[in-house]
Coordinates of C-alpha atoms in Angstrom, one line a residue:
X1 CA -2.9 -0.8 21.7
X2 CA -1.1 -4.2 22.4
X3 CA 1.3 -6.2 19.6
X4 CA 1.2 -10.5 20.1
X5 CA 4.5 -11.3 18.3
X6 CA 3.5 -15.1 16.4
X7 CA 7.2 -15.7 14.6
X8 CA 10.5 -13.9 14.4
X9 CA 13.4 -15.0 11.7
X10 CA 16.9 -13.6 11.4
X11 CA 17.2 -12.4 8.2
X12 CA 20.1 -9.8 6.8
X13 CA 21.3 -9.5 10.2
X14 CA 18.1 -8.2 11.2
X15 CA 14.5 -10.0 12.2
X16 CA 11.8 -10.3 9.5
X17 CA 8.5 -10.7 12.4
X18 CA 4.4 -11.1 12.1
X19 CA 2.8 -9.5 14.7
X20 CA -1.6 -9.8 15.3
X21 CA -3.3 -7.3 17.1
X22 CA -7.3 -6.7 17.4
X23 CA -8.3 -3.8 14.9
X24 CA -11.4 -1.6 16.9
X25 CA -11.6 0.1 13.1
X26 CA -12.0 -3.0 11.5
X27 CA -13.6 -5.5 14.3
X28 CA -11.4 -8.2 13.8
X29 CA -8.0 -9.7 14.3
X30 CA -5.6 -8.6 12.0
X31 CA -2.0 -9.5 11.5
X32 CA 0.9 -7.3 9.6
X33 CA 4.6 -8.3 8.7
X34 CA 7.8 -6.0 10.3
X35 CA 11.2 -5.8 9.4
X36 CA 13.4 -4.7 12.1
X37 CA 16.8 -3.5 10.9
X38 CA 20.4 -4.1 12.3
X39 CA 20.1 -0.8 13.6
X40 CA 17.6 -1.2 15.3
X41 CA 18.5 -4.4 17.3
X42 CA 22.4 -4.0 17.7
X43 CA 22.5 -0.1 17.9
X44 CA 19.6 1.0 19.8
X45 CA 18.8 3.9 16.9
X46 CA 15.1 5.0 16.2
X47 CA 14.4 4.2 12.3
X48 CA 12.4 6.2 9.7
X49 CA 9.5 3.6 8.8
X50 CA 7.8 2.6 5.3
X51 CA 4.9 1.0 4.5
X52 CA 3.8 -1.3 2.4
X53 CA 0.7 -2.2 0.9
X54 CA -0.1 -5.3 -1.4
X55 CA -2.6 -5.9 -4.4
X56 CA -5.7 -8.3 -4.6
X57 CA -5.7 -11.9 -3.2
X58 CA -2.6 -11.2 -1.5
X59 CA -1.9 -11.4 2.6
X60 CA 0.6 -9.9 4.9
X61 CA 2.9 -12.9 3.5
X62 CA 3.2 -12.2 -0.4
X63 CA 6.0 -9.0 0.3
X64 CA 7.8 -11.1 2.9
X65 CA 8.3 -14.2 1.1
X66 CA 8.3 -13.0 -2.8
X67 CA 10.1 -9.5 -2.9
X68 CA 13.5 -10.0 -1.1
X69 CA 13.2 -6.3 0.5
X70 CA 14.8 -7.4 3.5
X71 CA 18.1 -6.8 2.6
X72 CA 17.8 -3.5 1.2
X73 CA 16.0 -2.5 4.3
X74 CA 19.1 -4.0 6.5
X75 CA 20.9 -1.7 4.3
X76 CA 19.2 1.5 4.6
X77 CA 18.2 1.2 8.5
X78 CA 14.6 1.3 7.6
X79 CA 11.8 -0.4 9.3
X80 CA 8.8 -2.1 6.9
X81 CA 5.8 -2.2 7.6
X82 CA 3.1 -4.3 5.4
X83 CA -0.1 -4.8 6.8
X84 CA -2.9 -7.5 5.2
X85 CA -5.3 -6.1 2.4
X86 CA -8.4 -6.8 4.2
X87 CA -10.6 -7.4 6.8
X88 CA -10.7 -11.1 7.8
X89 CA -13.2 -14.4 9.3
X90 CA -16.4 -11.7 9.4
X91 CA -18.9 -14.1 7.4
X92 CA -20.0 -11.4 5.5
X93 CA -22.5 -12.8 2.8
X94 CA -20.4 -12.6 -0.4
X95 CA -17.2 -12.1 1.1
X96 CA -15.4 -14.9 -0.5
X97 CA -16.8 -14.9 -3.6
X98 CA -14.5 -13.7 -5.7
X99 CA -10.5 -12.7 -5.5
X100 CA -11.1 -8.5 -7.0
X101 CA -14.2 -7.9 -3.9
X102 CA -14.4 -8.9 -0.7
X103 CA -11.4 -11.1 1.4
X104 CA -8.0 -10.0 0.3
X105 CA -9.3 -7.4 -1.8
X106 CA -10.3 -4.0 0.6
X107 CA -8.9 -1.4 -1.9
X108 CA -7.5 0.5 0.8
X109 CA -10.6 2.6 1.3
X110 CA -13.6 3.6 3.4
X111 CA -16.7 1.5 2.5
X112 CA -20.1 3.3 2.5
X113 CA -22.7 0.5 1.7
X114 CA -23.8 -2.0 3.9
X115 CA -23.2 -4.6 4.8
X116 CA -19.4 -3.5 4.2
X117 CA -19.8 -0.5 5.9
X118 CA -18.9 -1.6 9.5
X119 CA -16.0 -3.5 9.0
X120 CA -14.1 -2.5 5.7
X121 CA -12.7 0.7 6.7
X122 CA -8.8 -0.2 5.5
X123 CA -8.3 3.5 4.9
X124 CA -8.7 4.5 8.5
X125 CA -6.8 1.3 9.4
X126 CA -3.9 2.1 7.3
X127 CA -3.5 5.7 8.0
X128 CA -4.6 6.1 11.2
X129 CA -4.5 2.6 13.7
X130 CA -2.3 1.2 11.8
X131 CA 0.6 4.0 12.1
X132 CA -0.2 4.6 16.1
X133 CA -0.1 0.7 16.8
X134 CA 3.7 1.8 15.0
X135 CA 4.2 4.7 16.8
X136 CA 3.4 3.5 20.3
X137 CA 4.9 -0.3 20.1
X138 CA 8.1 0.3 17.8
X139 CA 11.2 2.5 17.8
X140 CA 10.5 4.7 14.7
X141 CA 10.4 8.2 14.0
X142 CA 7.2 9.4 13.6
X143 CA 7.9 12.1 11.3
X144 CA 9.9 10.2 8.8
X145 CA 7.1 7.6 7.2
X146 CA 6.9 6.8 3.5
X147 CA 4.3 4.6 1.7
X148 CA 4.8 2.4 -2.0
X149 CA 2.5 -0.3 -2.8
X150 CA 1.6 -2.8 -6.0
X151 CA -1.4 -2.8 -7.9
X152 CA -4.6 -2.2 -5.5
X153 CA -1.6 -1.6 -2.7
X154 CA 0.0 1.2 -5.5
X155 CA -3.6 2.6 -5.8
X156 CA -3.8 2.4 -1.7
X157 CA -0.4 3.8 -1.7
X158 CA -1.2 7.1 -4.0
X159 CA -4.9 7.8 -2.5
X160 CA -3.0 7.9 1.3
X161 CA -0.6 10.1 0.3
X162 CA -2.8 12.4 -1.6
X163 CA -5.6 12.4 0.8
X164 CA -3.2 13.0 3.9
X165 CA -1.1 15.8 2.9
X166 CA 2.2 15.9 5.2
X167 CA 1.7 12.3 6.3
X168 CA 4.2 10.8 4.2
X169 CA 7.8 11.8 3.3
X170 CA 8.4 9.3 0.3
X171 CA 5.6 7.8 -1.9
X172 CA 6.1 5.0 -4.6
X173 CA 4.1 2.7 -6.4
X174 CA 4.8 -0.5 -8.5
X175 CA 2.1 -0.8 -11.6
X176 CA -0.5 1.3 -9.6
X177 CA -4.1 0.7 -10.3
X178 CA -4.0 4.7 -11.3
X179 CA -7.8 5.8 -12.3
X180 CA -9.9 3.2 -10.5
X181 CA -13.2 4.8 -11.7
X182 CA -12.6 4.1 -15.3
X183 CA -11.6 0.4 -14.8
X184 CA -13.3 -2.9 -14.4
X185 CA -11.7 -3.6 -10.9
X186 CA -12.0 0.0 -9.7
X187 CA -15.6 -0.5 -10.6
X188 CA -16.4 -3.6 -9.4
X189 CA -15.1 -2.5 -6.0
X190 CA -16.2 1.2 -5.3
X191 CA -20.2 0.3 -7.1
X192 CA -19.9 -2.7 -4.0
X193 CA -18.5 -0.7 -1.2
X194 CA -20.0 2.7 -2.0
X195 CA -22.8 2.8 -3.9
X196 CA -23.9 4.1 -7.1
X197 CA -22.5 7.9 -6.8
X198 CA -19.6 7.9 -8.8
X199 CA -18.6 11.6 -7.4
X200 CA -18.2 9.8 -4.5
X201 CA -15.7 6.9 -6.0
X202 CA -13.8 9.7 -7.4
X203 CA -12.9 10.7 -3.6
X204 CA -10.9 7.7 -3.7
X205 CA -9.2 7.6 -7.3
X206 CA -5.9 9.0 -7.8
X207 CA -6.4 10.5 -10.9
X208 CA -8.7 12.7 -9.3
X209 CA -7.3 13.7 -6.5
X210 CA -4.1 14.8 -8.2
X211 CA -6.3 17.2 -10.5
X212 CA -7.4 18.8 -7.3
X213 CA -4.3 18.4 -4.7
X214 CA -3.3 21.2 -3.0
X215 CA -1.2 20.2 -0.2
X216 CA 2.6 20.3 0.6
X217 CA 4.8 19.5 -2.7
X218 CA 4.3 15.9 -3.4
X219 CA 6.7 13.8 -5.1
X220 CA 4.9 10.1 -6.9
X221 CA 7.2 7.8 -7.9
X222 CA 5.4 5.2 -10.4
X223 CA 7.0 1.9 -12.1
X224 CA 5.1 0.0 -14.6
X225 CA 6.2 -3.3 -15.9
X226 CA 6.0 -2.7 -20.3
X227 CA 4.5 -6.3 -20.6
X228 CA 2.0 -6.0 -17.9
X229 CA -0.8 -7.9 -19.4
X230 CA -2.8 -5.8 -16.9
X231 CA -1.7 -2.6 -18.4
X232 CA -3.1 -3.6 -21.8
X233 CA -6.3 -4.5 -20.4
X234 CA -6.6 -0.8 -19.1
X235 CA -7.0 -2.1 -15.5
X236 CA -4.1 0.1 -14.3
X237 CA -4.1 3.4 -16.6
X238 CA -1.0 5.3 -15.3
X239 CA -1.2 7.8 -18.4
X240 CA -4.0 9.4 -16.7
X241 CA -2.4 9.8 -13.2
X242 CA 0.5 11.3 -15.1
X243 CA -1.7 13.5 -17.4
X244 CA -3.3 15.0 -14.3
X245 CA -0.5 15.5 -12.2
X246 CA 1.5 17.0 -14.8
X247 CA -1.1 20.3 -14.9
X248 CA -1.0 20.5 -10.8
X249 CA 2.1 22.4 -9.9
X250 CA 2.2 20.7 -6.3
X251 CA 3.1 17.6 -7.9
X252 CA 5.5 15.8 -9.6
X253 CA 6.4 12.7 -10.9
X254 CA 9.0 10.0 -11.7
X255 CA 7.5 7.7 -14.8
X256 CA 10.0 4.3 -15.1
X257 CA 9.1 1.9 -17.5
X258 CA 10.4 -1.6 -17.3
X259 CA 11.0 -3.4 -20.7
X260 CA 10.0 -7.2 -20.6
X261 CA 8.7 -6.8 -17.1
X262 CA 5.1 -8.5 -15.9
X263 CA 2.9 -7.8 -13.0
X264 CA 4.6 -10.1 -10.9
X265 CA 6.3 -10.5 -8.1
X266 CA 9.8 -10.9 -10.4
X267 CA 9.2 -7.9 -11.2
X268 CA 9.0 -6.5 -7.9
X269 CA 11.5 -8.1 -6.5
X270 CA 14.1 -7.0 -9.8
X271 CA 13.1 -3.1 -8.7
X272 CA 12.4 -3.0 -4.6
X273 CA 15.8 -2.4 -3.8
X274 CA 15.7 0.5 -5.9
X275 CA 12.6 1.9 -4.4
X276 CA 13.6 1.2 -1.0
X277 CA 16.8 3.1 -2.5
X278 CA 14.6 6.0 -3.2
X279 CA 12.7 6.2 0.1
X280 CA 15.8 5.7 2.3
X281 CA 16.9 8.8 0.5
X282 CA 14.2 10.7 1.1
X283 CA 13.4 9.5 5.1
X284 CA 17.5 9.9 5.9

């Protein structure tokens, strides 16, 4: 699987790049941000990796220009990796019609229903094409990955760690759409790309899957903004996440509230450095 390299900046004495490649799982051209650290370019050392994944109407351009990781990843020697949030260009009737379905809004899973079915497989992409396209074209080391996200990224963020037990060493999430199936976005978006079975959508909430998560011990770190306008619209629910992973002895969790904090990317950008804090500590 081939890399086309379309920009490179010095940035922290290391190179914020955007690389394209074609996606086979998703039929389409797809491009993704990467940070490569100082250690990587002047020392020659392999670096743990960590993904991230962004929320609804964003592109592989919101983290890079908005959150100032950069230099916390110069620091740490880690390299970042945040991929777009959907498909792209397929002229899908409906795709563009609004910002929480469709373009820029791919929820990070499997779609079942046509005609999404085909191309909207951002699950597979993330976990699996995604991570050998990594693997194969950049010095990491494959068994030191972690994963955080915001909003539909923190509920894409959660249901790949949960679902792929082992796959990731660090997991965090920044105001997490947390129980999909009993919100208006989760809704909208698993009744379009999966069909009416909601046994099915709960395959791909994180609520559920923490009641039921057997795997290795798992670690979620979650951050929530107190004046998330979001949060009192009961689009994210994190209580329940917590709820549920606090009965499942495999898991815990970290719970951080943020006094005075939105849903924005000032928000994010006032905490990355401490989540890329925490997953440096965790990959090193």
């Amino acid at each position: 699987m081939s890399v086309k390299l379309i920009s490179s900046n010095k940035c922290f004495e290391g190179e914020q790049r955007i690389y394209s490649h074609f996606s086979n799982v998703l039929g389409c051209e797809m491009k993704f941000g990467l940070f490569m650290p100082p250690a990587v370019l002047e020392d020659n050392i392999t670096c743990p990796v960590l993904y991230y994944l962004s929320g609804l109407t964003c592109t592989h351009e919101n983290f890079i220009h908005k959150s100032g990781m950069q230099q916390y990843a110069s620091k740490y020697g880690l390299i970042v990796v945040n991929p777009d949030t959907s498909p792209r260009n397929l002229n899908i009737p409906g795709e563009d019609d609004s910002y929480d379905f469709g373009t820029g809004a791919g929820f990070y899973i499997n779609a079942k229903k046509e005609p999404w079915a085909k191309n909207y497989q951002m699950f597979s992409y993330v976990t699996d094409e995604l991570v050998q396209l990594i693997n194969q074209n950049f010095p990491v080391v494959p068994t030191k990955k972690g994963i955080f996200g915001h909003s539909m990224g923190g509920h894409g963020a959660l249901i790949c760690a949960l679902k792929n037990p082992g796959l990731y060493q660090s997991i965090s999430a920044f105001a997490p759409i947390a129980n999909p199936v009993e919100c208006p976005w989760g809704q909208k978006a698993f009744k379009g790309y999966l069909g009416d079975d909601q046994e099915l959508w709960k395959e791909w909430d994180a609520t559920y899957l923490a009641t039921k998560y057997s795997g290795n011990p798992l670690e979620l770190f979650i951050d929530q903004g107190c004046d998330d306008n979001f949060l009192k619209e009961k689009q994210l629910l994190p209580e329940n996440l917590l709820q549920a992973a606090a009965c499942n002895d495999h898991l815990q969790t970290i719970y951080k509230e943020r006094v005075g904090y939105d849903h924005s990317y000032y928000y994010i950008a006032s905490y990355v450095g401490e989540h890329i804090a925490y997953h440096a500590k965790l990959l090193n």
